[in-house]
């Protein structure tokens, strides 16, 4: 139905977004987006006020990853727009669907260094999937339709609408299209059946197969398909860090994440495998160490929705381009027709289990009561399986990868590609908006929390209670670890001391602050947090010298993993 | 390996910039580039000559293909396409006989002669890149003062 109506651009923006199912936007107003805010006021869309545009973008990102529908953030022109660049880059690096809408100076002022003019289209180009700058109000409905389609289809990503103020204000006859065609955009490819058949042959003839599940499995929700194939063929599953929780980590076939801070057993077995079914992963250096080492031994079957990922970092023997859920479904169907269940007792699997058992029993962990492993296992025991976890960036993030088992697939989210400190807390707020009935917990470090802790105001005032599980080592711990390991303990720029007091900080925002100095206090604090209707910051002091181990040093192969001594 | 990429794009502002940006961001180099609107004004054709190993070229083609503003990306096969580039040479005239010889040379390559002066003359050559190279080698002994070239324009032959 294409009813034509006369209205201003800003109103058309709201209507078009409502048609896309948008219920809320995260943002912060300014001069150049006031017309949009005025129409937001009149619309049914909720506004959630952030305290920094970067946080607004991370909130939209968190919302998008959890709901798999683009989250929307608003910022004004100039500094408002530049403040969202980190948010765009973070979403882009992790293929998260997002819409950012910035105000811009009026069309006639563009290019004249007007007050609060920034060339955000130019600045953001490498970190958006696409951007639009409508020059006439009448373009807005189509721009919105196209933008949402681009953001959520194929390999998702952030899309920017940079809307000049006069384009927001001008009246035009608006036509709201139901479908749009974009000539140069073909987000979905049907997977080639012969390639899937070849993949099956290679997998079945392999002696030591392994499945490497990446973030693509989570983005396309291919959990059931992945599990069915792993179980049918009895193939052990490792994940990338981005793919953490693509497969239940308490499953007998699960080995956990590989990579720089992967599980010892996962890294050990990854390098022994003779064939890998890699699903929705870009073979990032953080996952596979040095590429050449990785490539030599392995037959690689690579499934990905993005054809440009095939052969970018890793050469594959077989490549299946298409949505990984669709590809896995076809594979599963063919397997069901062709093979009987593989014996669940074979030499490889026996070996896999031995290695896994060995490391689960013998990996040395920090002896203190409040060691990272113990507090994270306590967290796991105390919270329900459907709890959504986000993380910040640093040691706590890698400890979460090592010691927190994700049981319900698709409940763990982190800034894995860009590694953005300060992402986890606002993203948790966005996640909670997407799933208000599920507890949401940000596993944080003190340094990262400092970057976006003012989102406590948003959490409290907008009634979006989440828990910040603050693993507090009073320092920029990950950097401190590198200085201890690679720079002969020349510690610089890492000491944060006991500043601020996180309990008082939380309380000053009207949130709840609890310090936990024993595992019992911690359990209690988590339980209080789960029941609380305001945000809860649990400050958990730990030994500042605790390292994350195992550790694969950058630029080295997985086999050179450093283990705790 | 030297390759020619023929890229059909939406004829909208900023697209050439995005394409050159992609080359920079992915660490590729553009040897020559030519751009012009096609017979259908909705599209422009960008012809880029670049080099790299096979894996790199495959990657750049895929990255270009992935761009939403590119409608079609073709890697042209040298043997199945017509390539032309226009180049202007300003060549030194040292002795009176030079002028005759350069004229002869230009004739044999089907090039046009312009602006003949006492000390120099200008030659306009439209040819395939290897012919341009051959001409350049023959002209070099006279002394090449300046050149300007357009970049390659290329189209695949029908049925090829
Ligand atoms: C925005 C940003 N700046 C700097 C870094 C580099 N960096 C990586 S980890 C880290 C320390 C993080 O400290 P904290 O959040 O306290 O976590 P910890 O490592 O102590 O667990 C830093 C500074 C980064 N990833 N992101």
XYZ file of C-alpha atoms and ligand atoms in Angstrom:
751
model
C 0.000 0.000 0.000
C 1.571 3.215 -1.110
C -0.522 6.005 0.322
C 0.892 9.419 -0.440
C 0.950 11.954 2.366
C 2.307 15.436 2.819
C 4.606 15.844 5.833
C 8.031 17.030 6.937
C 11.122 14.846 6.624
C 11.520 14.291 10.365
C 7.980 12.971 10.652
C 8.515 10.693 7.681
C 11.604 9.357 9.453
C 9.545 8.400 12.515
C 6.766 6.848 10.452
C 9.196 4.895 8.325
C 11.002 3.631 11.424
C 7.714 2.637 13.038
C 6.947 0.650 9.906
C 10.260 -1.140 10.470
C 9.091 -2.075 13.950
C 11.278 0.379 15.862
C 10.016 0.764 19.433
C 12.839 2.840 20.914
C 15.899 4.842 20.029
C 18.967 5.492 22.140
C 20.301 8.990 21.740
C 21.310 12.450 22.794
C 19.900 15.607 21.182
C 21.503 18.771 19.827
C 20.822 21.663 17.492
C 21.006 19.757 14.237
C 18.624 16.974 15.193
C 15.999 18.999 17.052
C 13.379 18.570 14.307
C 13.811 14.802 14.653
C 13.474 15.007 18.415
C 10.334 17.096 18.065
C 8.769 14.394 15.908
C 10.075 11.729 18.270
C 8.163 13.540 21.005
C 4.974 13.209 18.981
C 5.553 9.611 17.928
C 5.049 6.293 19.704
C 8.756 5.578 19.747
C 10.439 5.633 23.152
C 13.545 7.737 23.617
C 16.253 6.419 25.916
C 18.659 9.193 26.857
C 22.304 8.180 26.905
C 24.991 10.256 28.611
C 27.410 10.032 25.696
C 26.672 9.278 22.055
C 29.217 6.443 22.044
C 27.143 4.731 24.724
C 23.963 5.344 22.739
C 25.588 3.547 19.814
C 26.730 0.632 22.002
C 23.206 0.367 23.442
C 21.804 0.129 19.938
C 24.489 -2.443 19.117
C 23.657 -4.567 22.191
C 19.976 -4.366 21.306
C 20.744 -5.434 17.738
C 22.900 -8.413 18.655
C 20.296 -9.794 21.030
C 17.144 -9.090 19.014
C 18.839 -9.572 15.611
C 16.925 -6.454 14.478
C 18.775 -3.161 14.029
C 19.018 -1.036 17.162
C 18.709 2.683 16.478
C 20.787 5.540 17.898
C 20.458 9.293 17.389
C 23.160 11.938 17.608
C 23.455 15.544 16.603
C 25.901 16.855 13.988
C 29.581 17.648 14.583
C 30.783 16.273 17.928
C 27.631 14.206 18.414
C 28.335 12.480 15.130
C 32.054 12.009 15.783
C 31.208 10.526 19.181
C 29.356 7.653 17.531
C 32.259 6.633 15.292
C 33.654 4.163 17.852
C 30.179 2.691 18.160
C 29.908 2.267 14.397
C 33.377 0.725 14.152
C 32.590 -1.701 16.975
C 29.330 -2.802 15.353
C 31.035 -3.079 11.973
C 33.879 -5.224 13.267
C 31.388 -7.624 14.844
C 28.784 -7.569 12.032
C 26.055 -6.167 14.254
C 22.881 -4.700 12.726
C 22.502 -1.061 13.676
C 21.054 2.211 12.408
C 22.700 5.488 13.385
C 20.900 8.717 12.576
C 22.865 11.940 12.758
C 21.734 15.487 12.235
C 23.739 17.511 9.727
C 23.994 21.209 8.933
C 21.547 22.415 6.254
C 22.331 21.326 2.692
C 23.397 24.820 1.632
C 25.927 24.982 4.492
C 27.591 21.623 3.782
C 31.228 22.057 2.848
C 31.517 25.541 4.307
C 32.925 24.515 7.705
C 29.707 25.577 9.334
C 29.264 25.439 13.109
C 29.117 21.788 14.171
C 29.588 20.522 10.662
C 31.512 17.293 10.396
C 31.947 15.162 7.326
C 30.577 12.119 9.096
C 29.863 10.338 5.810
C 33.568 10.606 5.002
C 34.795 9.802 8.492
C 32.632 6.766 8.951
C 33.018 5.255 5.475
C 35.338 2.396 6.424
C 33.256 1.403 9.451
C 29.719 1.363 8.080
C 28.088 -1.178 5.846
C 26.479 1.712 4.009
C 25.535 5.346 4.541
C 22.943 7.745 3.169
C 22.745 11.510 3.144
C 19.323 12.381 1.762
C 19.286 15.789 0.107
C 15.495 16.044 -0.210
C 12.873 15.244 2.378
C 11.020 13.065 -0.116
C 13.929 10.592 -0.173
C 13.573 9.706 3.498
C 11.023 6.846 3.384
C 13.021 4.984 0.755
C 16.319 5.643 2.506
C 14.927 4.182 5.736
C 13.535 1.121 3.982
C 16.810 0.484 2.180
C 18.904 1.188 5.265
C 17.109 -1.297 7.475
C 17.230 -3.909 4.735
C 20.975 -3.433 4.294
C 21.679 -3.399 8.038
C 19.914 -6.682 8.777
C 20.380 -8.787 5.644
C 23.296 -10.935 4.573
C 26.244 -10.146 6.786
C 24.661 -7.564 9.093
C 26.276 -4.234 9.863
C 25.781 -0.601 10.823
C 24.086 1.845 8.451
C 24.238 5.616 8.853
C 21.588 8.174 7.904
C 23.114 11.660 7.969
C 20.168 14.025 7.583
C 20.671 17.760 7.012
C 18.505 19.927 9.211
C 16.531 21.466 6.355
C 15.832 18.006 4.954
C 14.319 17.132 8.348
C 12.211 20.290 8.287
C 11.078 20.468 4.673
C 7.686 19.231 3.666
C 7.251 16.790 0.811
C 4.850 14.252 -0.593
C 5.965 11.049 1.008
C 5.581 7.634 -0.538
C 6.387 4.764 1.799
C 7.560 1.811 -0.263
C 6.851 -1.731 0.937
C 9.785 -3.190 -0.906
C 12.963 -1.721 -2.287
C 15.417 -3.032 -4.812
C 19.097 -2.293 -4.619
C 20.763 -3.182 -7.885
C 24.258 -3.819 -6.601
C 23.324 -5.663 -3.412
C 22.852 -9.418 -3.304
C 23.068 -10.348 0.357
C 22.020 -13.954 0.097
C 23.566 -16.623 -2.048
C 22.074 -20.082 -2.330
C 24.719 -22.489 -1.118
C 26.077 -24.682 -3.901
C 24.925 -28.249 -3.339
C 27.969 -29.899 -4.981
C 30.229 -27.988 -2.589
C 28.228 -29.231 0.371
C 28.521 -32.761 -0.982
C 32.280 -32.389 -1.310
C 32.433 -31.018 2.216
C 30.608 -34.086 3.491
C 33.000 -36.410 1.681
C 36.012 -34.657 3.178
C 34.493 -34.626 6.648
C 33.594 -38.294 6.527
C 36.998 -39.344 5.293
C 38.875 -37.263 7.872
C 40.478 -39.073 10.743
C 40.678 -36.162 13.133
C 37.892 -33.753 12.233
C 36.992 -30.714 14.287
C 34.287 -28.076 13.974
C 35.266 -24.430 14.387
C 32.159 -22.357 15.057
C 32.437 -18.594 14.617
C 30.202 -15.629 15.288
C 28.267 -16.373 12.103
C 26.615 -19.316 13.851
C 25.294 -16.939 16.506
C 24.249 -14.255 14.025
C 22.234 -16.753 12.004
C 21.016 -18.727 15.055
C 22.256 -21.993 13.596
C 22.566 -23.595 17.028
C 20.283 -26.579 16.529
C 21.776 -27.405 13.129
C 25.333 -27.188 14.461
C 24.546 -29.403 17.420
C 22.737 -31.971 15.302
C 25.677 -32.297 12.901
C 28.261 -32.472 15.682
C 26.259 -35.166 17.450
C 25.492 -37.145 14.345
C 29.138 -37.287 13.272
C 30.538 -37.139 16.826
C 32.886 -34.295 15.931
C 34.319 -32.159 18.740
C 33.505 -28.448 18.580
C 35.798 -25.507 19.238
C 34.695 -21.935 18.757
C 36.314 -18.617 18.071
C 35.936 -16.091 20.873
C 33.196 -14.373 18.880
C 31.566 -17.768 18.480
C 31.722 -18.502 22.209
C 28.436 -20.055 23.181
C 27.499 -21.046 19.636
C 27.558 -24.546 21.095
C 26.626 -25.398 24.709
C 29.873 -25.337 26.635
C 28.759 -28.091 28.995
C 28.186 -30.469 26.064
C 30.471 -33.523 26.005
C 31.720 -32.537 22.523
C 32.488 -28.936 23.506
C 36.113 -27.869 23.857
C 35.508 -24.125 24.177
C 37.196 -21.218 22.428
C 40.557 -21.425 20.674
C 42.942 -18.534 20.210
C 45.107 -16.108 22.103
C 43.354 -16.892 25.369
C 41.630 -20.065 24.298
C 41.185 -23.158 26.371
C 44.368 -25.240 26.533
C 42.555 -28.345 25.304
C 40.941 -26.436 22.431
C 44.254 -25.026 21.207
C 46.054 -28.355 21.647
C 43.417 -30.297 19.711
C 42.918 -27.660 17.047
C 46.515 -28.110 15.938
C 46.185 -31.875 15.862
C 43.078 -31.941 13.681
C 43.387 -32.935 10.024
C 40.146 -31.356 8.870
C 38.173 -28.388 10.089
C 34.603 -27.449 9.305
C 34.821 -23.679 9.856
C 31.427 -22.028 10.107
C 30.906 -18.257 9.986
C 34.421 -17.187 10.906
C 37.018 -14.936 9.329
C 40.029 -16.814 10.789
C 41.092 -13.736 12.721
C 44.666 -13.612 13.944
C 43.381 -13.629 17.525
C 41.792 -17.010 16.851
C 44.326 -18.853 14.765
C 47.663 -17.294 15.647
C 50.003 -17.126 12.682
C 48.190 -17.977 9.490
C 50.824 -19.961 7.666
C 51.281 -22.367 10.553
C 47.588 -22.899 10.657
C 47.166 -23.534 6.982
C 49.829 -26.180 6.470
C 48.279 -29.198 8.055
C 44.619 -28.766 7.572
C 41.879 -29.504 5.089
C 39.568 -26.561 5.513
C 35.868 -26.457 4.733
C 34.765 -22.858 5.016
C 31.124 -21.800 5.275
C 30.308 -18.097 5.305
C 27.605 -15.731 4.155
C 30.198 -13.245 2.885
C 31.998 -14.408 -0.277
C 34.803 -11.946 0.450
C 35.721 -13.917 3.576
C 36.527 -16.983 1.507
C 40.259 -16.996 0.965
C 40.817 -13.622 2.683
C 42.792 -14.934 5.636
C 42.773 -18.641 4.937
C 42.674 -20.804 1.842
C 39.906 -23.371 1.941
C 39.686 -26.704 0.111
C 35.923 -26.346 -0.048
C 33.979 -23.129 0.309
C 30.246 -22.935 0.841
C 28.911 -19.416 0.428
C 25.511 -18.719 1.922
C 23.715 -18.177 5.189
C 25.378 -20.744 7.434
C 22.089 -21.915 8.888
C 20.798 -22.727 5.416
C 24.066 -24.450 4.482
C 24.097 -26.512 7.681
C 20.486 -27.510 7.162
C 21.233 -28.826 3.700
C 24.271 -30.626 5.020
C 22.253 -32.164 7.817
C 19.584 -33.355 5.412
C 22.142 -34.975 3.150
C 23.871 -36.586 6.098
C 20.607 -38.004 7.359
C 19.961 -39.532 3.957
C 23.451 -40.834 3.451
C 25.135 -41.997 6.576
C 24.347 -44.002 9.576
C 25.367 -42.462 12.857
C 29.119 -42.569 13.197
C 30.311 -44.770 15.987
C 30.734 -42.661 19.060
C 33.815 -44.562 19.995
C 36.733 -43.838 17.765
C 40.415 -43.250 18.347
C 40.266 -39.514 17.761
C 37.369 -38.958 20.089
C 39.004 -41.067 22.750
C 42.115 -38.932 22.446
C 40.067 -35.739 22.478
C 38.429 -36.772 25.699
C 41.727 -37.668 27.296
C 43.253 -34.305 26.425
C 40.149 -32.496 27.588
C 39.990 -34.362 30.880
C 43.671 -33.805 31.462
C 43.443 -30.039 31.056
C 40.183 -29.687 32.937
C 41.873 -31.348 35.897
C 45.403 -30.049 35.611
C 45.236 -26.447 34.410
C 46.754 -24.495 37.279
C 44.606 -21.651 38.479
C 45.343 -18.804 40.859
C 45.228 -20.102 44.443
C 43.337 -17.199 46.079
C 39.711 -17.520 47.160
C 38.738 -14.663 44.851
C 40.594 -15.884 41.790
C 39.080 -15.147 38.404
C 38.225 -18.804 37.863
C 36.449 -19.145 41.179
C 34.405 -15.980 40.979
C 33.313 -16.716 37.420
C 32.357 -20.295 38.284
C 30.391 -18.897 41.223
C 28.622 -16.557 38.801
C 27.761 -19.496 36.535
C 26.354 -21.532 39.429
C 24.230 -18.675 40.700
C 22.530 -17.344 37.558
C 19.978 -18.988 35.286
C 21.126 -20.395 31.949
C 19.155 -17.890 29.894
C 21.000 -14.926 31.450
C 22.556 -12.677 28.819
C 26.207 -11.837 29.375
C 28.153 -8.987 27.862
C 31.772 -8.181 28.614
C 34.143 -5.295 28.511
C 37.663 -5.674 27.144
C 40.696 -6.915 29.014
C 41.675 -9.736 31.334
C 38.171 -10.102 32.757
C 36.906 -10.689 29.206
C 39.442 -13.437 28.607
C 38.776 -14.959 32.007
C 35.103 -15.009 31.093
C 36.086 -16.858 27.931
C 38.116 -19.369 29.939
C 36.085 -19.886 33.080
C 32.477 -18.991 32.344
C 30.664 -21.728 30.465
C 27.856 -20.534 28.216
C 25.144 -23.158 28.384
C 22.292 -21.638 26.422
C 23.601 -20.779 22.957
C 23.490 -17.149 21.864
C 23.583 -15.583 25.320
C 27.176 -14.286 25.329
C 28.229 -11.049 23.609
C 31.492 -9.156 23.560
C 33.347 -6.592 21.486
C 35.564 -9.204 19.901
C 36.570 -7.582 16.637
C 37.432 -4.037 17.687
C 37.977 -4.771 21.379
C 36.232 -1.629 22.595
C 36.605 -0.913 26.310
C 33.366 0.544 27.596
C 31.180 -1.473 25.234
C 29.813 -4.034 27.672
C 27.807 -1.873 30.037
C 25.802 0.163 27.522
C 25.453 -2.959 25.378
C 23.988 -4.735 28.411
C 21.424 -1.932 28.721
C 20.526 -2.369 25.039
C 20.298 -6.139 25.538
C 17.985 -5.693 28.512
C 15.699 -3.492 26.411
C 15.589 -6.271 23.805
C 14.849 -8.951 26.426
C 13.406 -7.290 29.513
C 12.445 -10.583 31.144
C 15.933 -12.059 31.192
C 18.715 -11.058 33.592
C 21.564 -9.217 31.868
C 25.065 -9.059 33.327
C 28.106 -7.120 32.144
C 31.343 -8.838 33.121
C 33.529 -5.760 33.561
C 37.002 -4.562 34.422
C 37.483 -1.334 36.331
C 39.250 0.429 33.457
C 36.572 -0.411 30.931
C 33.732 0.423 33.291
C 35.255 3.873 33.801
C 34.789 4.578 30.112
C 30.992 4.349 30.087
C 29.997 4.133 33.764
C 27.800 7.212 33.361
C 25.332 4.908 31.619
C 24.279 4.116 35.203
C 22.124 7.229 34.876
C 20.371 5.730 31.856
C 19.932 2.405 33.591
C 18.428 3.967 36.721
C 16.282 6.699 35.193
C 15.010 4.605 32.307
C 14.353 1.652 34.564
C 16.586 -0.811 32.757
C 18.226 -2.806 35.567
C 21.352 -4.751 34.709
C 24.193 -6.113 36.814
C 27.796 -4.972 36.491
C 30.029 -7.827 37.639
C 33.104 -5.712 38.239
C 36.278 -7.762 38.441
C 38.361 -5.078 40.060
C 42.136 -5.401 39.885
C 42.633 -1.666 40.323
C 44.468 -1.492 37.039
C 44.367 -1.737 33.280
C 45.112 -5.361 33.923
C 45.558 -6.711 30.417
C 48.107 -4.046 29.573
C 49.777 -4.643 32.945
C 50.041 -8.346 32.075
C 51.782 -7.536 28.779
C 54.153 -5.207 30.586
C 54.929 -7.963 33.109
C 55.357 -10.546 30.363
C 57.017 -8.704 27.490
C 58.489 -5.505 28.976
C 60.332 -6.797 32.025
C 57.835 -5.361 34.506
C 58.328 -1.781 33.391
C 54.828 -0.817 34.513
C 53.526 2.437 33.119
C 50.073 3.878 32.679
C 48.258 0.934 34.175
C 47.757 1.699 37.864
C 44.251 2.942 38.713
C 44.459 2.521 42.474
C 41.293 2.491 44.490
C 39.590 5.263 42.592
C 36.676 5.686 42.416
C 34.862 3.828 45.165
C 32.457 1.814 42.991
C 29.938 1.243 45.763
C 29.600 4.964 46.362
C 29.673 5.645 42.635
C 26.728 3.302 42.089
C 24.856 4.777 45.006
C 25.379 8.310 43.794
C 23.473 7.369 40.634
C 20.684 5.798 42.670
C 21.896 2.334 41.741
C 22.924 -0.378 44.137
C 26.589 -0.948 45.009
C 27.773 -4.092 46.781
C 31.350 -5.063 47.566
C 32.024 -8.797 47.612
C 35.194 -9.997 49.306
C 34.424 -13.683 49.695
C 32.641 -16.245 47.549
C 29.722 -16.239 49.973
C 29.385 -12.479 49.819
C 29.607 -12.761 46.061
C 26.843 -15.349 45.818
C 24.678 -13.197 47.986
C 25.399 -10.064 45.968
C 24.516 -11.825 42.708
C 21.235 -13.026 44.172
C 20.411 -9.528 45.395
C 21.301 -8.147 41.970
C 19.083 -10.658 40.172
C 16.091 -9.563 42.233
C 16.854 -5.862 42.180
C 14.833 -3.412 40.153
C 17.723 -0.996 39.870
C 21.149 -1.521 38.408
C 23.588 -3.329 40.686
C 27.334 -2.859 40.636
C 29.132 -5.724 42.354
C 32.669 -4.600 43.140
C 34.875 -7.688 43.379
C 38.450 -6.893 44.410
C 40.989 -9.404 43.106
C 44.756 -9.818 43.106
C 46.111 -7.153 40.705
C 48.914 -9.513 39.641
C 46.697 -12.356 38.440
C 47.496 -13.207 34.800
C 45.311 -14.690 32.096
C 46.720 -18.034 31.110
C 47.018 -19.901 28.781
C 48.288 -17.196 26.436
C 49.312 -17.388 22.788
C 51.605 -14.409 22.248
C 50.710 -12.248 19.228
C 52.328 -13.333 15.978
C 53.028 -16.848 17.237
C 51.321 -20.127 16.351
C 48.841 -21.878 18.640
C 51.366 -24.605 19.388
C 53.563 -22.085 21.233
C 50.859 -21.455 23.832
C 52.238 -20.263 27.173
C 50.782 -22.268 30.072
C 50.565 -21.409 33.762
C 53.688 -22.615 35.541
C 50.148 -10.149 -12.368
C 48.679 -7.114 -14.103
C 44.906 -7.020 -14.325
C 42.240 -4.762 -15.642
C 39.051 -4.428 -13.687
C 35.938 -3.112 -15.332
C 33.503 -1.869 -12.726
C 29.995 -0.745 -13.511
C 28.699 1.542 -10.775
C 25.694 3.656 -9.951
C 26.335 7.128 -11.348
C 26.094 8.925 -8.010
C 28.431 11.322 -6.211
C 31.082 9.837 -3.953
C 31.358 6.403 -5.497
C 34.730 6.865 -7.139
C 35.965 8.051 -3.746
C 34.605 4.950 -2.041
C 36.322 2.719 -4.561
C 39.685 4.419 -4.243
C 39.196 4.373 -0.469
C 38.688 0.622 -0.609
C 41.929 0.202 -2.540
C 43.768 2.219 0.085
C 42.153 0.505 3.078
C 42.909 -2.959 1.712
C 46.455 -2.011 0.821
C 46.129 -2.262 -2.962
C 47.604 0.065 -5.504
C 45.915 1.573 -8.542
C 48.201 1.802 -11.576
C 45.761 3.646 -13.801
C 42.123 4.547 -13.526
C 39.624 5.959 -15.962
C 36.043 6.885 -15.290
C 33.146 7.970 -17.410
C 29.403 7.889 -17.550
C 28.015 5.099 -19.759
C 25.479 5.411 -22.574
C 22.889 4.842 -19.856
C 23.339 7.902 -17.616
C 22.336 5.905 -14.552
C 25.709 4.165 -14.614
C 29.374 4.972 -14.835
C 32.151 2.651 -15.824
C 35.385 2.686 -13.884
C 38.348 0.921 -15.442
C 41.201 0.197 -13.081
C 44.541 -1.290 -13.923
C 46.160 -2.860 -10.879
C 48.577 -5.621 -10.022
C 49.049 -8.276 -7.383
C 49.209 -12.035 -7.000
C 46.232 -14.183 -7.824
C 44.992 -14.370 -4.244
C 45.170 -10.605 -3.829
C 43.341 -9.989 -7.068
C 40.595 -12.435 -6.145
C 40.219 -10.627 -2.849
C 39.996 -7.152 -4.364
C 37.401 -8.352 -6.889
C 35.328 -9.786 -4.054
C 35.649 -6.659 -1.960
C 34.560 -4.542 -4.936
C 31.680 -6.892 -5.601
C 30.604 -6.618 -1.985
C 30.262 -2.849 -2.307
C 26.626 -1.930 -2.557
C 27.223 0.737 -5.220
C 28.945 -1.584 -7.667
C 26.543 -3.221 -10.075
C 29.028 -5.438 -11.896
C 32.712 -6.156 -11.436
C 34.615 -7.908 -14.218
C 38.207 -8.938 -14.387
C 38.976 -8.554 -18.070
C 40.903 -11.190 -19.921
C 43.576 -9.597 -22.045
C 42.898 -11.887 -24.980
C 39.171 -11.416 -24.970
C 38.998 -7.666 -24.596
C 39.885 -4.480 -26.373
C 42.041 -2.163 -24.288
C 43.038 1.312 -25.246
C 44.834 4.133 -23.611
C 45.561 7.592 -24.913
C 48.952 9.049 -24.225
C 50.517 12.379 -25.176
C 54.289 12.551 -25.535
C 56.306 15.715 -25.779
C 59.494 14.623 -27.529
C 62.725 16.514 -27.918
C 64.009 17.497 -31.357
C 67.789 17.654 -31.262
C 68.711 17.665 -34.937
C 66.580 18.497 -37.981
C 66.487 14.841 -38.979
C 64.906 13.921 -35.614
C 61.689 15.569 -36.593
C 61.405 13.394 -39.697
C 62.236 10.251 -37.808
C 59.738 10.939 -35.035
C 57.144 11.610 -37.717
C 57.909 8.272 -39.293
C 57.745 6.503 -35.990
C 54.423 8.167 -35.178
C 53.049 7.155 -38.567
C 54.016 3.556 -38.127
C 52.066 3.454 -34.837
C 49.104 5.330 -36.230
C 49.841 8.235 -33.874
C 49.033 11.866 -34.576
C 51.534 14.679 -34.475
C 50.671 18.048 -32.899
C 52.428 21.244 -32.025
C 55.655 20.822 -33.903
C 58.182 23.358 -32.632
C 61.857 23.878 -33.268
C 62.940 21.970 -30.155
C 60.039 19.631 -29.534
C 56.929 18.067 -30.926
C 53.870 16.433 -29.408
C 52.636 12.985 -30.370
C 49.235 11.564 -29.526
C 48.984 7.795 -29.441
C 45.939 5.683 -28.714
C 46.905 2.068 -28.369
C 47.036 -1.000 -26.194
C 49.418 -0.760 -23.226
C 52.119 -2.981 -24.766
C 52.190 -0.858 -27.914
C 52.451 2.266 -25.850
C 55.369 0.705 -24.069
C 57.015 -0.207 -27.384
C 56.530 3.292 -28.733
C 57.910 4.785 -25.552
C 61.055 2.642 -25.830
C 61.627 3.817 -29.388
C 60.975 7.458 -28.543
C 63.179 7.498 -25.454
C 66.500 7.954 -27.317
C 65.240 11.291 -28.659
C 64.404 12.434 -25.147
C 60.893 12.400 -23.724
C 60.201 15.743 -22.072
C 56.732 15.034 -20.682
C 53.888 12.560 -20.960
C 50.268 12.568 -19.929
C 48.059 9.487 -20.109
C 44.378 8.867 -19.650
C 44.345 5.454 -18.058
C 42.964 2.425 -19.763
C 39.506 2.102 -21.212
C 38.518 -1.460 -21.930
C 35.545 -3.581 -22.949
C 35.138 -7.289 -23.323
C 34.544 -8.507 -26.882
C 31.055 -9.797 -27.635
C 30.730 -13.552 -27.210
C 34.145 -13.796 -25.562
C 39.033 2.091 24.037
C 40.216 1.255 24.323
N 41.362 1.825 24.747
C 42.434 1.061 25.034
C 42.389 -0.297 24.876
C 43.629 -1.139 25.172
N 43.356 -2.041 26.291
C 43.043 -3.332 26.096
S 42.706 -4.134 27.513
C 43.033 -2.767 28.427
C 42.901 -2.788 29.929
C 41.504 -2.988 30.363
O 41.427 -2.738 31.731
P 40.180 -3.215 32.560
O 38.926 -2.837 31.902
O 40.358 -2.763 33.963
O 40.241 -4.788 32.466
P 41.312 -5.815 33.057
O 42.264 -6.110 31.960
O 41.955 -5.165 34.239
O 40.483 -6.983 33.401
C 43.388 -1.690 27.614
C 43.766 -0.363 28.114
C 41.190 -0.848 24.403
N 41.022 -2.151 24.161
N 40.115 -0.078 24.162
